[in-house]
Coordinates of C-alpha atoms in Angstrom, one line a residue:
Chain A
X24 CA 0.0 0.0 0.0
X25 CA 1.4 3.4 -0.8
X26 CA 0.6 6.2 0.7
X27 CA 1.7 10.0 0.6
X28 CA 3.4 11.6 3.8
X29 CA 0.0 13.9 3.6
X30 CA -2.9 10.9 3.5
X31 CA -1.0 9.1 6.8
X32 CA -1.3 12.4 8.6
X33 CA -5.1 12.9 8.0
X34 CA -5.7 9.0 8.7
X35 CA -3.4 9.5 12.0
X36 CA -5.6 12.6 12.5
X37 CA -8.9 10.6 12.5
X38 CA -8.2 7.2 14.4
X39 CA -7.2 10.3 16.7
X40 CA -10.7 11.8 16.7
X41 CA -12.1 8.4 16.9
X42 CA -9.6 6.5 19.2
X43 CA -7.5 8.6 21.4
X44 CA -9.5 8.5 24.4
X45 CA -9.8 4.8 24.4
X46 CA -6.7 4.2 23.8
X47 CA -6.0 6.4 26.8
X48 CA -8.5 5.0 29.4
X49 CA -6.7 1.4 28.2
X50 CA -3.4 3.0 28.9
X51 CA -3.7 4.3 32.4
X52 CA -4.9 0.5 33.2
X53 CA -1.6 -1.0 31.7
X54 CA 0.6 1.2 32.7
X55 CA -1.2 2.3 36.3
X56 CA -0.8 6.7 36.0
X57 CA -2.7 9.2 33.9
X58 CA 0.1 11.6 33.3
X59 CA 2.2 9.0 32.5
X60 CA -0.6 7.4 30.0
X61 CA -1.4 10.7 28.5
X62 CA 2.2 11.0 27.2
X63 CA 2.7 7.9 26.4
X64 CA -0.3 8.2 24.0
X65 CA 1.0 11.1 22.2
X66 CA 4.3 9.5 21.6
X67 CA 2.2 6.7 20.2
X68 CA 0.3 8.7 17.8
X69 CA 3.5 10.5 16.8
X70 CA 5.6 7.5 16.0
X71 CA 2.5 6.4 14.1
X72 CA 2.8 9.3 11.7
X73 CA 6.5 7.8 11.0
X74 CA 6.1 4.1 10.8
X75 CA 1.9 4.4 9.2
X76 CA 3.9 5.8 6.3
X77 CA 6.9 3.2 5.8
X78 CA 5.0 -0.1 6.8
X79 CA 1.4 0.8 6.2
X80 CA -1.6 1.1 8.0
X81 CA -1.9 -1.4 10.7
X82 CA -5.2 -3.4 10.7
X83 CA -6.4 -2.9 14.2
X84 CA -4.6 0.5 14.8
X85 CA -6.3 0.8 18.3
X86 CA -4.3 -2.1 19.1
X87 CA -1.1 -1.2 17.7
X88 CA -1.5 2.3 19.1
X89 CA -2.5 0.6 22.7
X90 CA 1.3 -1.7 22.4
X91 CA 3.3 1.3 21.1
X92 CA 2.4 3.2 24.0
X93 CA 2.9 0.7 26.5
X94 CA 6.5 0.7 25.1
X95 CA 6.8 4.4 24.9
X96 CA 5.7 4.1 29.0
X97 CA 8.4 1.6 29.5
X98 CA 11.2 3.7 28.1
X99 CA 10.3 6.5 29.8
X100 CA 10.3 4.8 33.2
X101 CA 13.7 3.0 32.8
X102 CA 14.9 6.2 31.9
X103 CA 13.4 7.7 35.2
X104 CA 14.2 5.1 37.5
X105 CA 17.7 5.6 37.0
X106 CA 17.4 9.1 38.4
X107 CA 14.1 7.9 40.8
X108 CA 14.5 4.1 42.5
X109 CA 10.9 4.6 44.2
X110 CA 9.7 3.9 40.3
X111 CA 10.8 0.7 40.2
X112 CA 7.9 -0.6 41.7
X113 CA 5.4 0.9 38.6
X114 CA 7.7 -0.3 36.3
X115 CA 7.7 -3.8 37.6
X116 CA 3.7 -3.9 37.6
X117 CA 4.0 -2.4 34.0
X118 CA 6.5 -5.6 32.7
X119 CA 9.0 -5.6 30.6
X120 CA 8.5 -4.5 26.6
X121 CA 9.1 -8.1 26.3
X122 CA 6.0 -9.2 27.2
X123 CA 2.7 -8.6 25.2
X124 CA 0.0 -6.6 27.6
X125 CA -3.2 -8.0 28.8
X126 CA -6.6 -7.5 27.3
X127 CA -6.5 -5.4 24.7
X128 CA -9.4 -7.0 22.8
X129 CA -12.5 -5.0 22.0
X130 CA -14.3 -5.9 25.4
X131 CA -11.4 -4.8 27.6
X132 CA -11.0 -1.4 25.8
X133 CA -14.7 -0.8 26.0
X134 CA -14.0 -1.8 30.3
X135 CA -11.8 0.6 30.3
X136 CA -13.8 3.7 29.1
X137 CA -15.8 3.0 32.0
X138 CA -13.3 2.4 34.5
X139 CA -12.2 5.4 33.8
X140 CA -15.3 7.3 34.0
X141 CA -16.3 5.7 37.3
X142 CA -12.3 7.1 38.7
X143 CA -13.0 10.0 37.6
X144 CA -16.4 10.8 39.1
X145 CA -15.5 8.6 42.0
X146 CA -17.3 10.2 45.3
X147 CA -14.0 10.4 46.9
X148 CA -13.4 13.7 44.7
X149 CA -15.5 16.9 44.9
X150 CA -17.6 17.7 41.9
X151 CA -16.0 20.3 40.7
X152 CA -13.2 17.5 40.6
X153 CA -15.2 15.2 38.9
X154 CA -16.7 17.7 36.6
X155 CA -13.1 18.8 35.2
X156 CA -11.5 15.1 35.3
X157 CA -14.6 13.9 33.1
X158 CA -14.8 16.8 30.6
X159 CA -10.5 16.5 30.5
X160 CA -10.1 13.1 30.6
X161 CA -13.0 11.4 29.2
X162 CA -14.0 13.5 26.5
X163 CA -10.9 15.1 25.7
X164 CA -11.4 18.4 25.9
X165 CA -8.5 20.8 26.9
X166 CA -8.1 22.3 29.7
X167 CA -8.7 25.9 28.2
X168 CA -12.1 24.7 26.6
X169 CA -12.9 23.3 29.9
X170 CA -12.3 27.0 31.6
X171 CA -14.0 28.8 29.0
X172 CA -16.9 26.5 29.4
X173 CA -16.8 27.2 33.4
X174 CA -16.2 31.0 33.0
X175 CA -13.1 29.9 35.0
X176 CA -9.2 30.6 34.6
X177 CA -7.0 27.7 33.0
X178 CA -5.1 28.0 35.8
X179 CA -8.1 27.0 38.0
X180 CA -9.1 24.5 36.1
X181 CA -5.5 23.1 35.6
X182 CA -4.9 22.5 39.2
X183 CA -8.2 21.4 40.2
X184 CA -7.3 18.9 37.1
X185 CA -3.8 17.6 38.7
X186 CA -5.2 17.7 42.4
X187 CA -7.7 15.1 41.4
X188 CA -4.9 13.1 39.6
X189 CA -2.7 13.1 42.6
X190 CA -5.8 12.4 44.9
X191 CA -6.5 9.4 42.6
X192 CA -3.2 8.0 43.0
X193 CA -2.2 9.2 46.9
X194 CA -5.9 8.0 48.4
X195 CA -5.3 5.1 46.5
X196 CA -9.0 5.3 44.1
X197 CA -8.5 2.0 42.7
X198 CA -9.3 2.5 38.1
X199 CA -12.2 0.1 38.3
X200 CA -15.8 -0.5 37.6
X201 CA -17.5 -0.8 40.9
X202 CA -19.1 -4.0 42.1
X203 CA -22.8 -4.9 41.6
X204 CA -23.7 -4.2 44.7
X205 CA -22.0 -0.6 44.6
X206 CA -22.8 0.6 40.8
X207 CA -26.4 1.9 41.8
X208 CA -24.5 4.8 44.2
X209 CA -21.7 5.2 41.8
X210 CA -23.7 5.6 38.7
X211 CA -25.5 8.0 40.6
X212 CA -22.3 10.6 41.0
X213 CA -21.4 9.5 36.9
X214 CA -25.1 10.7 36.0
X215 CA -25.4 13.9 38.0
X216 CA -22.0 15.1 36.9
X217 CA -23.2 14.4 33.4
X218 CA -26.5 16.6 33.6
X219 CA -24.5 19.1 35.8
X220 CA -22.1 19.2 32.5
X221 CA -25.8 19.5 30.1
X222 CA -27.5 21.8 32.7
X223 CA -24.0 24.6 32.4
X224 CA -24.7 24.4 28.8
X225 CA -28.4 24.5 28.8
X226 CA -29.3 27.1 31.3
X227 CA -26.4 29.5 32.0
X228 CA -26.9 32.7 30.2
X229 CA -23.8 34.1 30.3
X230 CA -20.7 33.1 28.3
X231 CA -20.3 32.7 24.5
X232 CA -23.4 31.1 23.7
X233 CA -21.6 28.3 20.8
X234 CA -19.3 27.2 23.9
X235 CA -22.1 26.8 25.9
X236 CA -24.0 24.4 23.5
X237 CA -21.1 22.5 23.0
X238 CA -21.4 21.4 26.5
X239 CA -24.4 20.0 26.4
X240 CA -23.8 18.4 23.3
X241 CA -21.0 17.1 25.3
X242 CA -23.2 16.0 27.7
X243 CA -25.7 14.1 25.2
X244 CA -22.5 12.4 24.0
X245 CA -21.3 10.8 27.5
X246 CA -25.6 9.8 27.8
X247 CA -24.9 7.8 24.6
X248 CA -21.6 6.5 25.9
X249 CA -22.6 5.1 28.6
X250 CA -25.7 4.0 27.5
X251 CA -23.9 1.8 25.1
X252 CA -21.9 0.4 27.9
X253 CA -24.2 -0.1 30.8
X254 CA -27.6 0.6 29.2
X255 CA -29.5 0.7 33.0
X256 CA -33.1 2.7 33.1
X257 CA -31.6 5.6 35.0
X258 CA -28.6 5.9 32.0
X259 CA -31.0 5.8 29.3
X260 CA -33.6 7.9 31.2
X261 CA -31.1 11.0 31.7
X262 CA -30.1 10.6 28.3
X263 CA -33.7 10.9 26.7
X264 CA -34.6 13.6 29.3
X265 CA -30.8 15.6 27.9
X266 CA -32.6 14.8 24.4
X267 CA -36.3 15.7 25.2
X268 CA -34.3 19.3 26.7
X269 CA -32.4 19.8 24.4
X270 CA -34.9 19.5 21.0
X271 CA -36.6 23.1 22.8
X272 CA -32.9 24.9 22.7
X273 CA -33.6 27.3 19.4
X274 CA -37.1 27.4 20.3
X275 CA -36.6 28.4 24.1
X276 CA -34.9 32.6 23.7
X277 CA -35.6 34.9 20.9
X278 CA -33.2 36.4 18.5
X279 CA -32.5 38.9 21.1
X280 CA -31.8 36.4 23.7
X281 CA -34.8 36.5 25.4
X282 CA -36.3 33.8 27.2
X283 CA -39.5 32.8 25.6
X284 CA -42.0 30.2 27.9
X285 CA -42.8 26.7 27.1
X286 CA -46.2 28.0 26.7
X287 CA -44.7 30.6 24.1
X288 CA -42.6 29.0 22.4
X289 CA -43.1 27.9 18.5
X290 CA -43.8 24.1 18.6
X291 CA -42.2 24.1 15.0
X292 CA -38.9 24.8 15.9
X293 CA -38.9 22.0 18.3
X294 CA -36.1 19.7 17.0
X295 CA -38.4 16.5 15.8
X296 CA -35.4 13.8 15.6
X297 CA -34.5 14.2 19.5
X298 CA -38.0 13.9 20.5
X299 CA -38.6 11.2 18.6
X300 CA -35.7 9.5 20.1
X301 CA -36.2 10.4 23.2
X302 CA -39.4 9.2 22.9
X303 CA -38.4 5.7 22.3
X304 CA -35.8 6.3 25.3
X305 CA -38.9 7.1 27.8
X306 CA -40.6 3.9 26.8
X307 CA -37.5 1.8 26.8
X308 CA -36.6 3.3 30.3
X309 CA -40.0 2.5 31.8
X310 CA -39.5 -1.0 30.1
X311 CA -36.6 -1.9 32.4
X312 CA -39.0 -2.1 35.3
X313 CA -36.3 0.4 37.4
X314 CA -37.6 4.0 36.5
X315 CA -35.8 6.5 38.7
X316 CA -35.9 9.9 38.9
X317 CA -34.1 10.6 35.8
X318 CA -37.0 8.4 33.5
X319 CA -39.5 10.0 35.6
X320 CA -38.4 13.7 34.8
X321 CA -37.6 12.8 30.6
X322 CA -41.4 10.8 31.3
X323 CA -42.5 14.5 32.3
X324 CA -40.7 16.0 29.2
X325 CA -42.1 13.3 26.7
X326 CA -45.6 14.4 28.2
X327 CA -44.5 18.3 27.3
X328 CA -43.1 17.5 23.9
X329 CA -45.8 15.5 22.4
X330 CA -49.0 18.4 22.8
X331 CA -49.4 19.8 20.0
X332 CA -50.1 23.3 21.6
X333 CA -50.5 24.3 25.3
X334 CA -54.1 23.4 26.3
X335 CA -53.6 19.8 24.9
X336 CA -51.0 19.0 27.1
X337 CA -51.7 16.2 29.0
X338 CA -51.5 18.0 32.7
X339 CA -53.1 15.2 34.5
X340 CA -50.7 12.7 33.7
X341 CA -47.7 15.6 34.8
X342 CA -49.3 15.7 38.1
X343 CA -49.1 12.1 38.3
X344 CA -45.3 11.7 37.7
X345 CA -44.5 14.4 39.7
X346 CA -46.3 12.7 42.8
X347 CA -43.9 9.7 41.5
X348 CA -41.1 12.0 41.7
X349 CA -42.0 13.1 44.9
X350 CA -42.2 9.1 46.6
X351 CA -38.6 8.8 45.8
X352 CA -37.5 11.4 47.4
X353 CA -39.0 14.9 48.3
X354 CA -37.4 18.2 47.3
X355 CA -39.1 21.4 47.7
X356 CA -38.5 22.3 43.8
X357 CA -39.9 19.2 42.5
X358 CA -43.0 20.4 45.1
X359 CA -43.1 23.6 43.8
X360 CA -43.0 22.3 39.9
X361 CA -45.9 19.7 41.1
X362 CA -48.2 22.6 42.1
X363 CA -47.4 24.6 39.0
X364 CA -48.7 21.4 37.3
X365 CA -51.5 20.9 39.8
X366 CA -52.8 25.5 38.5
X367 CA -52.4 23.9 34.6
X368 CA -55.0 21.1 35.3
X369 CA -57.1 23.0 38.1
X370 CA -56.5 26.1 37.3
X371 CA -54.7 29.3 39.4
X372 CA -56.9 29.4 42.5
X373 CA -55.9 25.5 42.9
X374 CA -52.3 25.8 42.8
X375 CA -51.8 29.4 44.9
X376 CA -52.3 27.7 48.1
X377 CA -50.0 25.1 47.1
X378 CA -47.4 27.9 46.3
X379 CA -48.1 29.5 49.3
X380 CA -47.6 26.4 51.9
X381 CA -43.8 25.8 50.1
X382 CA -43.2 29.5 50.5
X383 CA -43.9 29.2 54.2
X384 CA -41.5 26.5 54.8
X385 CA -39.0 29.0 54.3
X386 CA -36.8 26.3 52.2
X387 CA -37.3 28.2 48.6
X388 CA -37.1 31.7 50.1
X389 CA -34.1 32.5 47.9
X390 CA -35.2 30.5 45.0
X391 CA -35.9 33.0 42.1
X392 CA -38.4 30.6 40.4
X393 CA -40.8 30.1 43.8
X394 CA -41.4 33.6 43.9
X395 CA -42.0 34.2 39.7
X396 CA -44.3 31.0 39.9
X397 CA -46.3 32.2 43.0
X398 CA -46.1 35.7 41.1
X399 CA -47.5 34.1 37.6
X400 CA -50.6 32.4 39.2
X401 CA -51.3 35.7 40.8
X402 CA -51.1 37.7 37.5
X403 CA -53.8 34.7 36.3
X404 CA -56.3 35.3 39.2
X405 CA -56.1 39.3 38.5
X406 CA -54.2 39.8 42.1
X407 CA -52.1 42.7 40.5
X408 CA -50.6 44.1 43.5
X409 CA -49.5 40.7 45.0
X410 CA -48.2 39.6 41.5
X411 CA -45.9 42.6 41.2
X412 CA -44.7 42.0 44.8
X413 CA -43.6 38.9 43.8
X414 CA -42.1 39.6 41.0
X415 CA -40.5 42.2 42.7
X416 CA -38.8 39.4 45.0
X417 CA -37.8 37.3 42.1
X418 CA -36.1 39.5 40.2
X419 CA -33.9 40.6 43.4
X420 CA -32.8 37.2 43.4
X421 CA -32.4 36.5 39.8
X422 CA -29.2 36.3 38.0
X423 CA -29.5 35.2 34.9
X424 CA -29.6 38.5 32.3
X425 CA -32.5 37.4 30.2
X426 CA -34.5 35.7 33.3
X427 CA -33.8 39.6 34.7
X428 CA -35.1 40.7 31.5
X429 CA -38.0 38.5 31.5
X430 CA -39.0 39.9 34.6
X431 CA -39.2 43.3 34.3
X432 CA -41.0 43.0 31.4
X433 CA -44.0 41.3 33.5
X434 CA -43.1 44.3 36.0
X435 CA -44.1 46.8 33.8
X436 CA -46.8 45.0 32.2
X437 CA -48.8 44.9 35.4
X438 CA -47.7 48.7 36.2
Chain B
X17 CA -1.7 -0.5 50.8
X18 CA -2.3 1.3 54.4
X19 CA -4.8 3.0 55.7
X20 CA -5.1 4.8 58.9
X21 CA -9.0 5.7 59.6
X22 CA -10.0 8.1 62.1
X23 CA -12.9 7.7 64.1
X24 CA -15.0 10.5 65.4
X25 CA -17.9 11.1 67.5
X26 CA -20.1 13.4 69.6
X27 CA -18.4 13.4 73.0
X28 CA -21.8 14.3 75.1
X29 CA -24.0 11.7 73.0
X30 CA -21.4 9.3 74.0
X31 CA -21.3 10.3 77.6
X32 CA -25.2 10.6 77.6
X33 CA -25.2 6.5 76.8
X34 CA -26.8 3.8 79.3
X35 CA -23.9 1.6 80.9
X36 CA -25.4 -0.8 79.0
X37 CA -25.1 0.2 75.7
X38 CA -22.0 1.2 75.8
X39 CA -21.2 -2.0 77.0
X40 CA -23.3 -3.9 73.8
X41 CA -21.6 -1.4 71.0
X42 CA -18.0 -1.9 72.5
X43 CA -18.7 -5.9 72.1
X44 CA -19.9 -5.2 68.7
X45 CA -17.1 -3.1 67.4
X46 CA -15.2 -5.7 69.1
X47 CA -16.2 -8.2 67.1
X48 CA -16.2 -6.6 64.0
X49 CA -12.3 -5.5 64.8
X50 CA -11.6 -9.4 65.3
X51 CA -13.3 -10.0 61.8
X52 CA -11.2 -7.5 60.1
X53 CA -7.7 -9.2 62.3
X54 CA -9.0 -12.4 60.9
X55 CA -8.3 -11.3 57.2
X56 CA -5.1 -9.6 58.0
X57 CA -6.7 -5.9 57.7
X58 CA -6.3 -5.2 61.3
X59 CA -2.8 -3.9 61.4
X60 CA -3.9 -1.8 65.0
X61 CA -5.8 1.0 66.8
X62 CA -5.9 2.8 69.6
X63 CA -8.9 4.5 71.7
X64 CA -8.2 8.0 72.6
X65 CA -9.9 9.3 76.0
X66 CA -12.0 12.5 75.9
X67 CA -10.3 15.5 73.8
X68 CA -11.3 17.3 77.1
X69 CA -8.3 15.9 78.5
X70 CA -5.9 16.7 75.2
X71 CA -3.4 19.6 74.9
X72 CA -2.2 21.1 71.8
X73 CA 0.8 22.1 70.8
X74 CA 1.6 25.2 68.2
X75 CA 4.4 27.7 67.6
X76 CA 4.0 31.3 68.2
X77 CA 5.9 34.0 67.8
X78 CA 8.9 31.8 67.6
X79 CA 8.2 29.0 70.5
X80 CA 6.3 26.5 71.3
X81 CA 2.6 27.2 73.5
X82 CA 1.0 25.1 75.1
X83 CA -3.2 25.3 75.2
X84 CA -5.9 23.6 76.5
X85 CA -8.1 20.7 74.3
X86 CA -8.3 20.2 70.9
X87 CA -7.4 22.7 68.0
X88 CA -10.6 23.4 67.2
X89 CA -14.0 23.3 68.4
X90 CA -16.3 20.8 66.6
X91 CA -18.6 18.9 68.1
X92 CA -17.0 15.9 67.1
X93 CA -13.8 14.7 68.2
X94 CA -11.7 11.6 67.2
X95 CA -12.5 8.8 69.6
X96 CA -9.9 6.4 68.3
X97 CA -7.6 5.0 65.5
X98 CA -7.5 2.3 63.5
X99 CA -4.7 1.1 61.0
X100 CA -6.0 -1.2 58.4
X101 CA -4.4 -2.9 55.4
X102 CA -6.7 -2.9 52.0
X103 CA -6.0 -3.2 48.6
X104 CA -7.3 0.1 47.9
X105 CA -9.6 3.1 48.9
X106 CA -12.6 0.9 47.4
X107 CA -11.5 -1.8 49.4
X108 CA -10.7 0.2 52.7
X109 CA -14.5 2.0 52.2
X110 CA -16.4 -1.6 51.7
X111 CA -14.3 -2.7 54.8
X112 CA -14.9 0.2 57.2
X113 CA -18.8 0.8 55.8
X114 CA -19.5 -2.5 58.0
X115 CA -17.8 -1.3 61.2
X116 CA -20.0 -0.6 63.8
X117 CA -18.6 2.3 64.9
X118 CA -20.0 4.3 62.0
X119 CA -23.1 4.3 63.5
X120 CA -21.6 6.7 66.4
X121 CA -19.8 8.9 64.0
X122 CA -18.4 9.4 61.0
X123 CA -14.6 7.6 60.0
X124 CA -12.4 9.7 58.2
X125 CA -10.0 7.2 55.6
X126 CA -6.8 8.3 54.5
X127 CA -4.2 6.5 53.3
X128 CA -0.8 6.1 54.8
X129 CA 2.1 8.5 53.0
X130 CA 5.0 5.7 52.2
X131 CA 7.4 7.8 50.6
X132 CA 7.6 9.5 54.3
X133 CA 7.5 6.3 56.1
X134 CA 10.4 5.1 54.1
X135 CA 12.6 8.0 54.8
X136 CA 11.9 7.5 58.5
X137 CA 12.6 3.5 58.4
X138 CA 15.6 4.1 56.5
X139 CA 16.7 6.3 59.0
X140 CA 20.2 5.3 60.6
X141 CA 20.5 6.5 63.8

């Protein structure tokens, strides 16, 4: 096979797009250190530019890319031990180049992926941890893209990046899939720093909006991942809930930025592919016979996505899952979303008192959306003064520019 | 690898226990202590008496003060110690989840620093 210096690089270029962060999660396993894998990969993908060209292509290059960097990792620690004895003990447990490594068949690789997501969102680390370690790690992004995505420094993000490395090597957080009897806790700490990741690129305001998206299409991406590789009903239920989400993004703020409600919006521009599959996602979530929170809330999207207009959404059923919600475990928001649900299908005077009783509890004081929502049903019933009191309250508490926006609008419609 | 785990727990719930139950959750822990020495994780522990009757140490414009009770004042204090061999943190958290003593108050796992152990063993004195 001949090929020109220039074809190798753009082949080498795409197995990297495609490859490079399995190839990476399979290193750390062999050779037992991320910084040590991450280097070792490069030097892979480098010294496949040179050899690609003179022997060929290689026909499993995720394999051959897996071996060279094993080498790579066992030249660089002989030449370190020399200078370091307390790494002779990592480059005993990595062997000699002599030998050929351990599973590096298909299934392994695809173990790996997840071992490495469950070390990096292990609840040992802090989620701000976990969130940079995934985003770095697992999908590759750099550490700038992970900063501007944050509204952080590099800096930050950089040392928040090595402390977690060191913490997973000095606490000694083992680069493994948990056991059965652990995954249903663990998975829980993968799936909320996955939405956390969706949630920063579906609701912050501020930012450069194109950065933003790419977050959650970040997000979406990890939902398929590890939907492929552990498809449980909470995995695939917070992957059809990212989907149900995000088929309202161009429909959900006007050219201007401004937020436009559900009830508002153009059901056109509603993206028809990701609530189709999301669709089929709610169904095959329920199917499992586990739905957790994460089916119940895409179930509650589904129910929002298939009216038509407003008045034909099905409220009745809303109210339903939401009561769902609220038997496995009860948070004042889902509350307050619940009796929101409860003023659709009953009307405003139904769901004020409702409103009212959260407020009193004195838990969503300083929650911007308790106040608009108690201030909206007020508006309904004609309670002018009370509706811009509220409104009043939510907007001192409101930080989001077109939610502020928003807002004041209502303000001076009422005045 | 080693880990050292420290124990903590609300001094005056522990004083306001019945003779009795004091008596029942020692033999538990007990037990569960000679399970773990049974697999070889049990490498030692110690129970401390009441931080009431601790001192601290610190340096101060250039020497050493000494103060009454612990450095700071939380209302839970480490109880006791317990050094415990594990393969890893997963390993050390499975073992430790079924201690009975986590039930008084929470256990704070860290693992043993090796490079500074080695220096001190290799120590010639």
């Amino acid at each position: 096979m001949s090929s020109t210096p220039s074809d190798i690089r753009t082949i080498v270029d795409d197995v990297y797009r495609r490859e490079s962060r399995r190839v990476f999660a399979t290193l750390v396993r062999l050779v037992g250190d991320f910084d040590l894998a991450e280097e070792a990969m490069h030097d892979a993908f480098a010294s496949a530019v040179e050899k690609w060209s003179s022997e060929g292509v290689p026909d499993n290059p995720r394999a051959w890319l897996v071996s060279a960097g094993r080498f790579k990792a066992i030249d660089t620690l002989r030449r370190r031990t020399r200078f370091d004895a307390s790494l002779e003990e990592i480059a005993r447990r990595v062997g000699d180049s002599s030998s050929l490594p351990q599973g590096i068949d298909d299934e392994s690789i695809e173990d790996d992926r997840l071992r490495l997501i469950f070390t990096c969102c292990h609840p040992a680390l802090g989620r701000e941890t976990q969130i940079a370690l995934t985003l770095r790690e697992v999908c590759g992004l750099t550490t700038e893209e992970v900063a501007s995505a944050f509204l952080t420094s590099p800096s930050t993000i950089a040392q928040r990046i090595v402390r977690g490395k060191s913490k997973i090597r000095d606490a000694g957080i083992p680069y493994q899939v948990p056991s059965n009897k652990d995954i249903p806790e663990r998975l829980a700490s993968v799936l909320a720093v996955i939405y956390l990741v969706f949630n920063e690129g579906y609701s912050a305001s501020s930012g450069e909006s194109l950065t933003r998206s790419d977050l959650s299409a970040e997000a979406i991406r990890l939902g398929r991942l590890i939907v492929d590789l552990m498809p449980d009903g909470e995995v695939i239920g917070l992957l059809a809930l990212m989907l149900l989400q995000e088929s309202r993004r161009t429909a959900r703020t006007s050219l201007a930025g401004d937020i436009i409600l559900l009830e508002d919006q153009d059901r056109s521009l509603w993206n028809r592919d990701h609530i189709a599959e999301g669709h089929s996602l709610v169904e095959r979530a329920f199917a499992s016979g586990v739905s957790g929170p994460y089916a119940v809330q895409a179930g509650i999207a589904a129910l929002h996505a298939s009216a038509s207009a407003p008045d034909q959404t099905d409220w009745g059923q809303i109210v339903a899952l939401y009561d769902l919600l609220l038997q496995m475990g009860s948070s004042p928001v889902v509350e307050l979303n619940r009796a929101v649900a409860v003023a659709m299908r009953d009307g405003p005077a139904a769901g004020l008192p409702l409103i009212e009783s959260i407020l009193a509890t004195g838990e969503l004081n300083q929650y911007h959306l308790a106040h608009a929502a108690r201030a909206d049903l007020c508006r309904r019933l004609g309670h002018r003064d009370e509706a811009i009191s509220s409104y009043r309250q939510a907007l001192a508490l409101a930080r989001q520019e077109p939610e502020r926006r928003f807002l004041e609008r209502r303000i001076n419609e009422l005045q | 690898m080693k880990f050292i785990c420290f124990g903590y727990l609300d001094e005056s719930k522990w004083e306001g226990m019945s003779e009795e139950r004091v008596k029942a959750f020692m033999e538990e822990c007990f037990a569960y202590d000679d399970e773990l020495r049974r697999g070889g994780h049990f490498i030692g522990g110690e129970a401390l008496q009441s931080a009431r009757n601790s001192v601290t140490l610190s340096f101060q414009n250039s020497q050493v003060v000494v103060t009454d009770g612990p450095f700071s004042e939380t209302k839970e204090q480490v109880g006791g110690i317990l050094f415990l061999e594990a393969r890893d943190l997963n390993h050390a958290i499975a073992l430790m989840s079924k201690h009975p003593g986590v039930k008084m108050g929470p256990f704070e796992i860290r693992s043993a620093d090796e490079e500074i152990n080695a220096l001190v063993k290799n120590r010639t004195v």
